[in-house]
Every structure is written in C-alpha cells, then in structure tokens.
Amino acid sequence: MAMSGARQAAVGLGMIERTPPEAILREGVPAVLRRVPQHRRTAFIEFAHWGYGAAAGAAFGLLPGRLRVSRLTGPVYGVLAWGLFELGLAPALGLAHARRARPQERAALLVDHVFFGLIVGAPPEATIVEPEGSQDHEKG
C-alpha cells in the first residue's frame, strides 16, 4: 500500500502515464477488466496492484533467512521485481511500456520498487527496554 501511495504521487506529478497494473489489465488481459463494471475498475486495478505486492512480499518471505537479514536484500529484491516486469512481463504481454522509450517513467517505477524493497526487507533490530520500575510492579 505504501508503494501504491508513491505510485499515485508519481502519476499525479506526470512522471507515470499508466501504472503497470493498469497497463497489464487494459492491454495485456483486457478480457479480465471488461468483466468489471466501469465504475469499479479503478478500485479493481488498485486491488490487483495490492495483490501483486502481497504475492511478491510473500515470495520475499520464502527467501532463506540468511539473505533476508541484510538491509540490501529488500531493495535488490525490489529492483529485480521491477526488472522482471520491464524485461519479461511487459514484452511478453505486448504492453506499450515495452515498446517506447520512457526514461522518466522507468526511473519513477524503479524508485518505487526500491521503496517496496525497503518495506518488505528485514527491519532493523530494535532493543525493547522495559519501562523503569516495571519489574518492581511484577514483584508486588
């Protein structure tokens, strides 16, 4: 969801013309989108994006723990997910994304995938400190 917020900001700023989930549904598998009532399509596209993100996050969770502990693994994973779309999925589906130069859009999508990687990556370790005097309360 955080990535969706970043993505919507990039759309609003004119950096992205059509988001990848929208392009996939409108160009790659339009029959799926045609089954959705017109007034529900924006929500459907957003939920599809959340679904992609949830699946990618779950796949990240399947990586060996020794890889996930590095703070770099999440951003690298995000970049790999971006590359999979740009170099694999978009061309395979014949999306306009794959057929035209769009450096500003690609850069914006790369940044939001790095952001996604930071979100799903291993959080920094935190030391939980008991409030002073809480142990005295347990003794009483």
mmCIF file of N, CA and C in Angstrom:
data_model
loop_
_atom_site.group_PDB
_atom_site.id
_atom_site.type_symbol
_atom_site.label_atom_id
_atom_site.label_comp_id
_atom_site.label_asym_id
_atom_site.label_seq_id
_atom_site.Cartn_x
_atom_site.Cartn_y
_atom_site.Cartn_z
ATOM 1 N N MET A 1 0.829 -1.197 0.000
ATOM 2 C CA MET A 1 0.000 0.000 0.000
ATOM 3 C C MET A 1 0.867 1.253 0.000
ATOM 4 N N ALA A 2 1.996 1.191 0.687
ATOM 5 C CA ALA A 2 2.894 2.356 0.685
ATOM 6 C C ALA A 2 3.411 2.612 -0.723
ATOM 7 N N MET A 3 3.706 1.541 -1.435
ATOM 8 C CA MET A 3 4.175 1.681 -2.810
ATOM 9 C C MET A 3 3.078 2.273 -3.686
ATOM 10 N N SER A 4 1.837 1.869 -3.451
ATOM 11 C CA SER A 4 0.723 2.436 -4.216
ATOM 12 C C SER A 4 0.628 3.936 -4.002
ATOM 13 N N GLY A 5 0.856 4.386 -2.778
ATOM 14 C CA GLY A 5 0.843 5.822 -2.498
ATOM 15 C C GLY A 5 1.939 6.541 -3.265
ATOM 16 N N ALA A 6 3.141 5.962 -3.265
ATOM 17 C CA ALA A 6 4.250 6.555 -4.014
ATOM 18 C C ALA A 6 3.930 6.559 -5.504
ATOM 19 N N ARG A 7 3.334 5.505 -5.964
ATOM 20 C CA ARG A 7 2.971 5.392 -7.386
ATOM 21 C C ARG A 7 1.939 6.438 -7.758
ATOM 22 N N GLN A 8 0.940 6.644 -6.917
ATOM 23 C CA GLN A 8 -0.090 7.641 -7.226
ATOM 24 C C GLN A 8 0.500 9.054 -7.229
ATOM 25 N N ALA A 9 1.462 9.301 -6.358
ATOM 26 C CA ALA A 9 2.139 10.599 -6.371
ATOM 27 C C ALA A 9 2.876 10.789 -7.694
ATOM 28 N N ALA A 10 3.544 9.756 -8.174
ATOM 29 C CA ALA A 10 4.270 9.843 -9.452
ATOM 30 C C ALA A 10 3.301 10.054 -10.616
ATOM 31 N N VAL A 11 2.141 9.423 -10.565
ATOM 32 C CA VAL A 11 1.117 9.630 -11.602
ATOM 33 C C VAL A 11 0.637 11.075 -11.536
ATOM 34 N N GLY A 12 0.333 11.541 -10.338
ATOM 35 C CA GLY A 12 -0.147 12.910 -10.159
ATOM 36 C C GLY A 12 0.852 13.961 -10.605
ATOM 37 N N LEU A 13 2.144 13.645 -10.472
ATOM 38 C CA LEU A 13 3.199 14.568 -10.901
ATOM 39 C C LEU A 13 3.508 14.439 -12.392
ATOM 40 N N GLY A 14 2.813 13.523 -13.068
ATOM 41 C CA GLY A 14 3.013 13.356 -14.501
ATOM 42 C C GLY A 14 4.237 12.540 -14.875
ATOM 43 N N MET A 15 4.824 11.837 -13.900
ATOM 44 C CA MET A 15 6.012 11.035 -14.175
ATOM 45 C C MET A 15 5.650 9.682 -14.790
ATOM 46 N N ILE A 16 4.455 9.211 -14.477
ATOM 47 C CA ILE A 16 3.986 7.917 -14.984
ATOM 48 C C ILE A 16 2.651 8.154 -15.685
ATOM 49 N N GLU A 17 2.583 7.707 -16.932
ATOM 50 C CA GLU A 17 1.341 7.870 -17.699
ATOM 51 C C GLU A 17 0.303 6.823 -17.297
ATOM 52 N N ARG A 18 0.722 5.576 -17.288
ATOM 53 C CA ARG A 18 -0.170 4.467 -16.950
ATOM 54 C C ARG A 18 0.605 3.505 -16.079
ATOM 55 N N THR A 19 0.046 3.180 -14.911
ATOM 56 C CA THR A 19 0.745 2.289 -13.991
ATOM 57 C C THR A 19 0.823 0.886 -14.596
ATOM 58 N N PRO A 20 1.848 0.119 -14.213
ATOM 59 C CA PRO A 20 1.945 -1.247 -14.726
ATOM 60 C C PRO A 20 0.693 -2.102 -14.470
ATOM 61 N N PRO A 21 0.075 -2.060 -13.274
ATOM 62 C CA PRO A 21 -1.140 -2.865 -13.109
ATOM 63 C C PRO A 21 -2.248 -2.445 -14.088
ATOM 64 N N GLU A 22 -2.378 -1.154 -14.310
ATOM 65 C CA GLU A 22 -3.388 -0.685 -15.262
ATOM 66 C C GLU A 22 -3.036 -1.140 -16.679
ATOM 67 N N ALA A 23 -1.765 -1.031 -17.050
ATOM 68 C CA ALA A 23 -1.339 -1.465 -18.383
ATOM 69 C C ALA A 23 -1.564 -2.962 -18.567
ATOM 70 N N ILE A 24 -1.239 -3.752 -17.553
ATOM 71 C CA ILE A 24 -1.441 -5.204 -17.640
ATOM 72 C C ILE A 24 -2.917 -5.516 -17.870
ATOM 73 N N LEU A 25 -3.789 -4.865 -17.095
ATOM 74 C CA LEU A 25 -5.213 -5.161 -17.195
ATOM 75 C C LEU A 25 -5.858 -4.567 -18.446
ATOM 76 N N ARG A 26 -5.440 -3.388 -18.872
ATOM 77 C CA ARG A 26 -6.050 -2.764 -20.052
ATOM 78 C C ARG A 26 -5.490 -3.291 -21.368
ATOM 79 N N GLU A 27 -4.181 -3.598 -21.386
ATOM 80 C CA GLU A 27 -3.550 -4.017 -22.629
ATOM 81 C C GLU A 27 -3.251 -5.517 -22.676
ATOM 82 N N GLY A 28 -2.780 -6.067 -21.574
ATOM 83 C CA GLY A 28 -2.333 -7.455 -21.557
ATOM 84 C C GLY A 28 -3.454 -8.468 -21.433
ATOM 85 N N VAL A 29 -4.383 -8.201 -20.528
ATOM 86 C CA VAL A 29 -5.514 -9.120 -20.309
ATOM 87 C C VAL A 29 -6.815 -8.304 -20.236
ATOM 88 N N PRO A 30 -7.178 -7.627 -21.325
ATOM 89 C CA PRO A 30 -8.353 -6.753 -21.283
ATOM 90 C C PRO A 30 -9.655 -7.489 -21.007
ATOM 91 N N ALA A 31 -9.719 -8.780 -21.322
ATOM 92 C CA ALA A 31 -10.947 -9.532 -21.070
ATOM 93 C C ALA A 31 -11.273 -9.560 -19.581
ATOM 94 N N VAL A 32 -10.253 -9.594 -18.745
ATOM 95 C CA VAL A 32 -10.470 -9.586 -17.290
ATOM 96 C C VAL A 32 -11.096 -8.267 -16.876
ATOM 97 N N LEU A 33 -10.548 -7.168 -17.353
ATOM 98 C CA LEU A 33 -11.042 -5.850 -16.962
ATOM 99 C C LEU A 33 -12.442 -5.572 -17.519
ATOM 100 N N ARG A 34 -12.741 -6.105 -18.682
ATOM 101 C CA ARG A 34 -14.083 -5.899 -19.266
ATOM 102 C C ARG A 34 -15.185 -6.501 -18.399
ATOM 103 N N ARG A 35 -14.848 -7.510 -17.619
ATOM 104 C CA ARG A 35 -15.846 -8.147 -16.739
ATOM 105 C C ARG A 35 -16.159 -7.311 -15.502
ATOM 106 N N VAL A 36 -15.340 -6.298 -15.249
ATOM 107 C CA VAL A 36 -15.522 -5.433 -14.080
ATOM 108 C C VAL A 36 -16.346 -4.224 -14.495
ATOM 109 N N PRO A 37 -17.406 -3.890 -13.748
ATOM 110 C CA PRO A 37 -18.196 -2.705 -14.094
ATOM 111 C C PRO A 37 -17.307 -1.461 -14.184
ATOM 112 N N GLN A 38 -17.607 -0.599 -15.124
ATOM 113 C CA GLN A 38 -16.803 0.606 -15.382
ATOM 114 C C GLN A 38 -16.525 1.399 -14.106
ATOM 115 N N HIS A 39 -17.535 1.574 -13.262
ATOM 116 C CA HIS A 39 -17.376 2.392 -12.060
ATOM 117 C C HIS A 39 -16.550 1.704 -10.963
ATOM 118 N N ARG A 40 -16.169 0.453 -11.163
ATOM 119 C CA ARG A 40 -15.362 -0.281 -10.182
ATOM 120 C C ARG A 40 -13.937 -0.559 -10.679
ATOM 121 N N ARG A 41 -13.621 -0.154 -11.889
ATOM 122 C CA ARG A 41 -12.329 -0.521 -12.478
ATOM 123 C C ARG A 41 -11.141 0.093 -11.767
ATOM 124 N N THR A 42 -11.227 1.338 -11.355
ATOM 125 C CA THR A 42 -10.093 1.962 -10.658
ATOM 126 C C THR A 42 -9.773 1.192 -9.383
ATOM 127 N N ALA A 43 -10.804 0.846 -8.622
ATOM 128 C CA ALA A 43 -10.595 0.070 -7.390
ATOM 129 C C ALA A 43 -10.046 -1.319 -7.723
ATOM 130 N N PHE A 44 -10.567 -1.936 -8.768
ATOM 131 C CA PHE A 44 -10.106 -3.267 -9.162
ATOM 132 C C PHE A 44 -8.621 -3.236 -9.525
ATOM 133 N N ILE A 45 -8.214 -2.214 -10.275
ATOM 134 C CA ILE A 45 -6.809 -2.081 -10.661
ATOM 135 C C ILE A 45 -5.937 -1.904 -9.419
ATOM 136 N N GLU A 46 -6.395 -1.099 -8.473
ATOM 137 C CA GLU A 46 -5.620 -0.888 -7.244
ATOM 138 C C GLU A 46 -5.536 -2.182 -6.428
ATOM 139 N N PHE A 47 -6.637 -2.908 -6.313
ATOM 140 C CA PHE A 47 -6.606 -4.176 -5.583
ATOM 141 C C PHE A 47 -5.704 -5.195 -6.283
ATOM 142 N N ALA A 48 -5.680 -5.157 -7.614
ATOM 143 C CA ALA A 48 -4.772 -6.044 -8.355
ATOM 144 C C ALA A 48 -3.328 -5.708 -7.993
ATOM 145 N N HIS A 49 -3.018 -4.412 -7.912
ATOM 146 C CA HIS A 49 -1.660 -3.999 -7.539
ATOM 147 C C HIS A 49 -1.323 -4.469 -6.130
ATOM 148 N N TRP A 50 -2.261 -4.333 -5.211
ATOM 149 C CA TRP A 50 -2.032 -4.831 -3.848
ATOM 150 C C TRP A 50 -1.806 -6.335 -3.861
ATOM 151 N N GLY A 51 -2.550 -7.038 -4.704
ATOM 152 C CA GLY A 51 -2.379 -8.486 -4.818
ATOM 153 C C GLY A 51 -0.997 -8.850 -5.342
ATOM 154 N N TYR A 52 -0.534 -8.119 -6.372
ATOM 155 C CA TYR A 52 0.819 -8.361 -6.886
ATOM 156 C C TYR A 52 1.840 -8.125 -5.774
ATOM 157 N N GLY A 53 1.660 -7.018 -5.047
ATOM 158 C CA GLY A 53 2.589 -6.678 -3.971
ATOM 159 C C GLY A 53 2.573 -7.709 -2.854
ATOM 160 N N ALA A 54 1.377 -8.190 -2.510
ATOM 161 C CA ALA A 54 1.267 -9.216 -1.458
ATOM 162 C C ALA A 54 1.954 -10.511 -1.900
ATOM 163 N N ALA A 55 1.758 -10.888 -3.159
ATOM 164 C CA ALA A 55 2.406 -12.104 -3.673
ATOM 165 C C ALA A 55 3.922 -11.934 -3.688
ATOM 166 N N ALA A 56 4.394 -10.764 -4.112
ATOM 167 C CA ALA A 56 5.836 -10.514 -4.132
ATOM 168 C C ALA A 56 6.400 -10.483 -2.707
ATOM 169 N N GLY A 57 5.650 -9.902 -1.774
ATOM 170 C CA GLY A 57 6.079 -9.888 -0.379
ATOM 171 C C GLY A 57 6.129 -11.291 0.209
ATOM 172 N N ALA A 58 5.139 -12.113 -0.132
ATOM 173 C CA ALA A 58 5.135 -13.500 0.347
ATOM 174 C C ALA A 58 6.308 -14.274 -0.252
ATOM 175 N N ALA A 59 6.608 -14.032 -1.522
ATOM 176 C CA ALA A 59 7.754 -14.696 -2.158
ATOM 177 C C ALA A 59 9.056 -14.264 -1.483
ATOM 178 N N PHE A 60 9.135 -12.976 -1.104
ATOM 179 C CA PHE A 60 10.312 -12.499 -0.375
ATOM 180 C C PHE A 60 10.462 -13.275 0.931
ATOM 181 N N GLY A 61 9.355 -13.535 1.596
ATOM 182 C CA GLY A 61 9.382 -14.280 2.852
ATOM 183 C C GLY A 61 9.892 -15.702 2.696
ATOM 184 N N LEU A 62 9.860 -16.226 1.474
ATOM 185 C CA LEU A 62 10.360 -17.577 1.216
ATOM 186 C C LEU A 62 11.873 -17.626 1.002
ATOM 187 N N LEU A 63 12.486 -16.446 0.856
ATOM 188 C CA LEU A 63 13.945 -16.424 0.721
ATOM 189 C C LEU A 63 14.579 -16.936 2.008
ATOM 190 N N PRO A 64 15.738 -17.558 1.900
ATOM 191 C CA PRO A 64 16.422 -18.028 3.116
ATOM 192 C C PRO A 64 16.670 -16.865 4.082
ATOM 193 N N GLY A 65 16.526 -17.144 5.363
ATOM 194 C CA GLY A 65 16.696 -16.132 6.395
ATOM 195 C C GLY A 65 18.041 -15.436 6.334
ATOM 196 N N ARG A 66 19.083 -16.171 5.962
ATOM 197 C CA ARG A 66 20.422 -15.561 5.907
ATOM 198 C C ARG A 66 20.481 -14.473 4.837
ATOM 199 N N LEU A 67 19.624 -14.540 3.804
ATOM 200 C CA LEU A 67 19.571 -13.480 2.793
ATOM 201 C C LEU A 67 18.718 -12.305 3.267
ATOM 202 N N ARG A 68 17.615 -12.624 3.944
ATOM 203 C CA ARG A 68 16.676 -11.577 4.347
ATOM 204 C C ARG A 68 17.202 -10.659 5.441
ATOM 205 N N VAL A 69 18.230 -11.074 6.175
ATOM 206 C CA VAL A 69 18.706 -10.236 7.272
ATOM 207 C C VAL A 69 19.487 -9.015 6.799
ATOM 208 N N SER A 70 19.991 -9.042 5.600
ATOM 209 C CA SER A 70 20.725 -7.885 5.078
ATOM 210 C C SER A 70 19.748 -6.789 4.670
ATOM 211 N N ARG A 71 20.053 -5.541 5.040
ATOM 212 C CA ARG A 71 19.198 -4.402 4.673
ATOM 213 C C ARG A 71 19.200 -4.182 3.161
ATOM 214 N N LEU A 72 20.192 -4.720 2.446
ATOM 215 C CA LEU A 72 20.250 -4.549 0.997
ATOM 216 C C LEU A 72 19.362 -5.530 0.251
ATOM 217 N N THR A 73 19.013 -6.637 0.870
ATOM 218 C CA THR A 73 18.247 -7.661 0.178
ATOM 219 C C THR A 73 16.894 -7.134 -0.291
ATOM 220 N N GLY A 74 16.189 -6.384 0.540
ATOM 221 C CA GLY A 74 14.880 -5.856 0.149
ATOM 222 C C GLY A 74 14.950 -4.956 -1.071
ATOM 223 N N PRO A 75 15.804 -3.920 -1.058
ATOM 224 C CA PRO A 75 15.906 -3.069 -2.251
ATOM 225 C C PRO A 75 16.365 -3.829 -3.503
ATOM 226 N N VAL A 76 17.299 -4.770 -3.350
ATOM 227 C CA VAL A 76 17.736 -5.568 -4.502
ATOM 228 C C VAL A 76 16.558 -6.386 -5.020
ATOM 229 N N TYR A 77 15.795 -6.952 -4.123
ATOM 230 C CA TYR A 77 14.600 -7.712 -4.499
ATOM 231 C C TYR A 77 13.610 -6.812 -5.248
ATOM 232 N N GLY A 78 13.420 -5.596 -4.772
ATOM 233 C CA GLY A 78 12.537 -4.654 -5.450
ATOM 234 C C GLY A 78 13.014 -4.339 -6.858
ATOM 235 N N VAL A 79 14.317 -4.137 -7.016
ATOM 236 C CA VAL A 79 14.884 -3.869 -8.340
ATOM 237 C C VAL A 79 14.695 -5.083 -9.248
ATOM 238 N N LEU A 80 14.885 -6.282 -8.717
ATOM 239 C CA LEU A 80 14.669 -7.495 -9.510
ATOM 240 C C LEU A 80 13.204 -7.620 -9.939
ATOM 241 N N ALA A 81 12.277 -7.278 -9.050
ATOM 242 C CA ALA A 81 10.850 -7.315 -9.405
ATOM 243 C C ALA A 81 10.564 -6.322 -10.524
ATOM 244 N N TRP A 82 11.138 -5.131 -10.429
ATOM 245 C CA TRP A 82 10.991 -4.112 -11.475
ATOM 246 C C TRP A 82 11.548 -4.636 -12.797
ATOM 247 N N GLY A 83 12.736 -5.223 -12.756
ATOM 248 C CA GLY A 83 13.364 -5.766 -13.959
ATOM 249 C C GLY A 83 12.549 -6.891 -14.571
ATOM 250 N N LEU A 84 11.957 -7.722 -13.738
ATOM 251 C CA LEU A 84 11.105 -8.807 -14.235
ATOM 252 C C LEU A 84 9.936 -8.245 -15.040
ATOM 253 N N PHE A 85 9.347 -7.154 -14.543
ATOM 254 C CA PHE A 85 8.258 -6.522 -15.283
ATOM 255 C C PHE A 85 8.776 -5.898 -16.569
ATOM 256 N N GLU A 86 9.812 -5.071 -16.466
ATOM 257 C CA GLU A 86 10.323 -4.319 -17.616
ATOM 258 C C GLU A 86 10.875 -5.217 -18.720
ATOM 259 N N LEU A 87 11.616 -6.250 -18.333
ATOM 260 C CA LEU A 87 12.304 -7.083 -19.317
ATOM 261 C C LEU A 87 11.573 -8.375 -19.654
ATOM 262 N N GLY A 88 10.629 -8.761 -18.812
ATOM 263 C CA GLY A 88 9.940 -10.028 -19.044
ATOM 264 C C GLY A 88 8.458 -9.891 -19.303
ATOM 265 N N LEU A 89 7.743 -9.435 -18.292
ATOM 266 C CA LEU A 89 6.281 -9.411 -18.371
ATOM 267 C C LEU A 89 5.746 -8.416 -19.396
ATOM 268 N N ALA A 90 6.238 -7.188 -19.384
ATOM 269 C CA ALA A 90 5.736 -6.177 -20.326
ATOM 270 C C ALA A 90 5.945 -6.599 -21.781
ATOM 271 N N PRO A 91 7.143 -7.060 -22.165
ATOM 272 C CA PRO A 91 7.304 -7.513 -23.554
ATOM 273 C C PRO A 91 6.454 -8.749 -23.874
ATOM 274 N N ALA A 92 6.351 -9.684 -22.918
ATOM 275 C CA ALA A 92 5.573 -10.904 -23.165
ATOM 276 C C ALA A 92 4.094 -10.598 -23.393
ATOM 277 N N LEU A 93 3.579 -9.588 -22.689
ATOM 278 C CA LEU A 93 2.175 -9.212 -22.850
ATOM 279 C C LEU A 93 1.963 -8.197 -23.979
ATOM 280 N N GLY A 94 3.053 -7.753 -24.586
ATOM 281 C CA GLY A 94 2.956 -6.785 -25.673
ATOM 282 C C GLY A 94 2.519 -5.400 -25.213
ATOM 283 N N LEU A 95 2.884 -5.028 -23.990
ATOM 284 C CA LEU A 95 2.467 -3.741 -23.447
ATOM 285 C C LEU A 95 3.233 -2.597 -24.104
ATOM 286 N N ALA A 96 2.573 -1.444 -24.218
ATOM 287 C CA ALA A 96 3.216 -0.250 -24.763
ATOM 288 C C ALA A 96 4.441 0.122 -23.938
ATOM 289 N N HIS A 97 4.435 -0.214 -22.638
ATOM 290 C CA HIS A 97 5.584 0.046 -21.765
ATOM 291 C C HIS A 97 6.876 -0.489 -22.391
ATOM 292 N N ALA A 98 6.775 -1.628 -23.044
ATOM 293 C CA ALA A 98 7.963 -2.295 -23.573
ATOM 294 C C ALA A 98 8.387 -1.751 -24.928
ATOM 295 N N ARG A 99 7.521 -0.999 -25.591
ATOM 296 C CA ARG A 99 7.801 -0.588 -26.967
ATOM 297 C C ARG A 99 8.256 0.854 -27.123
ATOM 298 N N ARG A 100 8.329 1.611 -26.054
ATOM 299 C CA ARG A 100 8.724 3.011 -26.219
ATOM 300 C C ARG A 100 9.728 3.418 -25.142
ATOM 301 N N ALA A 101 10.534 4.401 -25.495
ATOM 302 C CA ALA A 101 11.496 4.938 -24.536
ATOM 303 C C ALA A 101 10.739 5.808 -23.543
ATOM 304 N N ARG A 102 10.990 5.614 -22.294
ATOM 305 C CA ARG A 102 10.315 6.376 -21.243
ATOM 306 C C ARG A 102 11.212 6.437 -20.014
ATOM 307 N N PRO A 103 12.339 7.107 -20.134
ATOM 308 C CA PRO A 103 13.318 7.104 -19.033
ATOM 309 C C PRO A 103 12.779 7.662 -17.721
ATOM 310 N N GLN A 104 11.982 8.736 -17.767
ATOM 311 C CA GLN A 104 11.449 9.321 -16.530
ATOM 312 C C GLN A 104 10.495 8.345 -15.843
ATOM 313 N N GLU A 105 9.650 7.688 -16.630
ATOM 314 C CA GLU A 105 8.708 6.716 -16.076
ATOM 315 C C GLU A 105 9.443 5.509 -15.508
ATOM 316 N N ARG A 106 10.422 5.017 -16.246
ATOM 317 C CA ARG A 106 11.198 3.866 -15.754
ATOM 318 C C ARG A 106 11.919 4.215 -14.458
ATOM 319 N N ALA A 107 12.469 5.410 -14.374
ATOM 320 C CA ALA A 107 13.155 5.842 -13.153
ATOM 321 C C ALA A 107 12.178 5.919 -11.984
ATOM 322 N N ALA A 108 10.980 6.468 -12.216
ATOM 323 C CA ALA A 108 9.968 6.561 -11.149
ATOM 324 C C ALA A 108 9.546 5.171 -10.689
ATOM 325 N N LEU A 109 9.363 4.253 -11.622
ATOM 326 C CA LEU A 109 8.981 2.880 -11.263
ATOM 327 C C LEU A 109 10.115 2.166 -10.535
ATOM 328 N N LEU A 110 11.339 2.423 -10.946
ATOM 329 C CA LEU A 110 12.485 1.840 -10.253
ATOM 330 C C LEU A 110 12.535 2.328 -8.813
ATOM 331 N N VAL A 111 12.353 3.622 -8.613
ATOM 332 C CA VAL A 111 12.384 4.190 -7.257
ATOM 333 C C VAL A 111 11.278 3.586 -6.396
ATOM 334 N N ASP A 112 10.054 3.437 -6.951
ATOM 335 C CA ASP A 112 9.012 2.881 -6.078
ATOM 336 C C ASP A 112 9.216 1.398 -5.807
ATOM 337 N N HIS A 113 9.934 0.683 -6.689
ATOM 338 C CA HIS A 113 10.252 -0.709 -6.388
ATOM 339 C C HIS A 113 11.361 -0.824 -5.338
ATOM 340 N N VAL A 114 12.291 0.115 -5.348
ATOM 341 C CA VAL A 114 13.291 0.150 -4.275
ATOM 342 C C VAL A 114 12.582 0.432 -2.943
ATOM 343 N N PHE A 115 11.625 1.359 -2.973
ATOM 344 C CA PHE A 115 10.821 1.668 -1.784
ATOM 345 C C PHE A 115 10.093 0.417 -1.305
ATOM 346 N N PHE A 116 9.477 -0.313 -2.231
ATOM 347 C CA PHE A 116 8.814 -1.575 -1.888
ATOM 348 C C PHE A 116 9.807 -2.524 -1.212
ATOM 349 N N GLY A 117 11.010 -2.618 -1.767
ATOM 350 C CA GLY A 117 12.023 -3.492 -1.187
ATOM 351 C C GLY A 117 12.419 -3.083 0.217
ATOM 352 N N LEU A 118 12.484 -1.781 0.457
ATOM 353 C CA LEU A 118 12.795 -1.313 1.812
ATOM 354 C C LEU A 118 11.689 -1.702 2.788
ATOM 355 N N ILE A 119 10.445 -1.664 2.315
ATOM 356 C CA ILE A 119 9.305 -2.010 3.174
ATOM 357 C C ILE A 119 9.299 -3.497 3.502
ATOM 358 N N VAL A 120 9.494 -4.363 2.489
ATOM 359 C CA VAL A 120 9.431 -5.803 2.747
ATOM 360 C C VAL A 120 10.719 -6.361 3.331
ATOM 361 N N GLY A 121 11.819 -5.618 3.199
ATOM 362 C CA GLY A 121 13.108 -6.087 3.707
ATOM 363 C C GLY A 121 13.109 -6.214 5.219
ATOM 364 N N ALA A 122 14.122 -6.874 5.703
ATOM 365 C CA ALA A 122 14.247 -7.109 7.143
ATOM 366 C C ALA A 122 14.315 -5.784 7.887
ATOM 367 N N PRO A 123 13.454 -5.589 8.882
ATOM 368 C CA PRO A 123 13.518 -4.349 9.659
ATOM 369 C C PRO A 123 14.767 -4.349 10.529
ATOM 370 N N PRO A 124 15.263 -3.164 10.842
ATOM 371 C CA PRO A 124 16.427 -3.130 11.729
ATOM 372 C C PRO A 124 16.054 -3.697 13.091
ATOM 373 N N GLU A 125 17.026 -4.317 13.700
ATOM 374 C CA GLU A 125 16.795 -4.871 15.030
ATOM 375 C C GLU A 125 16.567 -3.747 16.027
ATOM 376 N N ALA A 126 15.639 -3.952 16.911
ATOM 377 C CA ALA A 126 15.354 -2.954 17.942
ATOM 378 C C ALA A 126 15.456 -3.628 19.300
ATOM 379 N N THR A 127 16.009 -2.925 20.241
ATOM 380 C CA THR A 127 16.090 -3.425 21.605
ATOM 381 C C THR A 127 14.873 -2.902 22.347
ATOM 382 N N ILE A 128 14.142 -3.801 22.914
ATOM 383 C CA ILE A 128 12.962 -3.403 23.678
ATOM 384 C C ILE A 128 13.393 -3.254 25.130
ATOM 385 N N VAL A 129 13.176 -2.081 25.654
ATOM 386 C CA VAL A 129 13.590 -1.773 27.021
ATOM 387 C C VAL A 129 12.343 -1.705 27.880
ATOM 388 N N GLU A 130 12.400 -2.398 28.989
ATOM 389 C CA GLU A 130 11.293 -2.348 29.938
ATOM 390 C C GLU A 130 11.247 -0.973 30.587
ATOM 391 N N PRO A 131 10.071 -0.420 30.765
ATOM 392 C CA PRO A 131 9.980 0.864 31.477
ATOM 393 C C PRO A 131 10.546 0.705 32.880
ATOM 394 N N GLU A 132 11.255 1.726 33.331
ATOM 395 C CA GLU A 132 11.873 1.661 34.652
ATOM 396 C C GLU A 132 10.802 1.466 35.717
ATOM 397 N N GLY A 133 11.048 0.520 36.594
ATOM 398 C CA GLY A 133 10.117 0.267 37.675
ATOM 399 C C GLY A 133 9.084 -0.797 37.346
ATOM 400 N N SER A 134 9.041 -1.265 36.107
ATOM 401 C CA SER A 134 8.018 -2.252 35.753
ATOM 402 C C SER A 134 8.287 -3.579 36.428
ATOM 403 N N GLN A 135 9.565 -3.910 36.675
ATOM 404 C CA GLN A 135 9.886 -5.151 37.341
ATOM 405 C C GLN A 135 9.443 -5.103 38.800
ATOM 406 N N ASP A 136 9.519 -3.918 39.405
ATOM 407 C CA ASP A 136 9.084 -3.768 40.795
ATOM 408 C C ASP A 136 7.589 -4.023 40.897
ATOM 409 N N HIS A 137 6.825 -3.616 39.884
ATOM 410 C CA HIS A 137 5.381 -3.786 39.868
ATOM 411 C C HIS A 137 5.020 -5.271 39.839
ATOM 412 N N GLU A 138 5.826 -6.057 39.087
ATOM 413 C CA GLU A 138 5.558 -7.503 38.976
ATOM 414 C C GLU A 138 5.837 -8.193 40.309
ATOM 415 N N LYS A 139 6.776 -7.683 41.087
ATOM 416 C CA LYS A 139 7.130 -8.330 42.354
ATOM 417 C C LYS A 139 6.059 -8.092 43.405
ATOM 418 N N GLY A 140 5.344 -6.981 43.266
ATOM 419 C CA GLY A 140 4.425 -6.569 44.319
ATOM 420 C C GLY A 140 3.177 -7.267 44.293
#
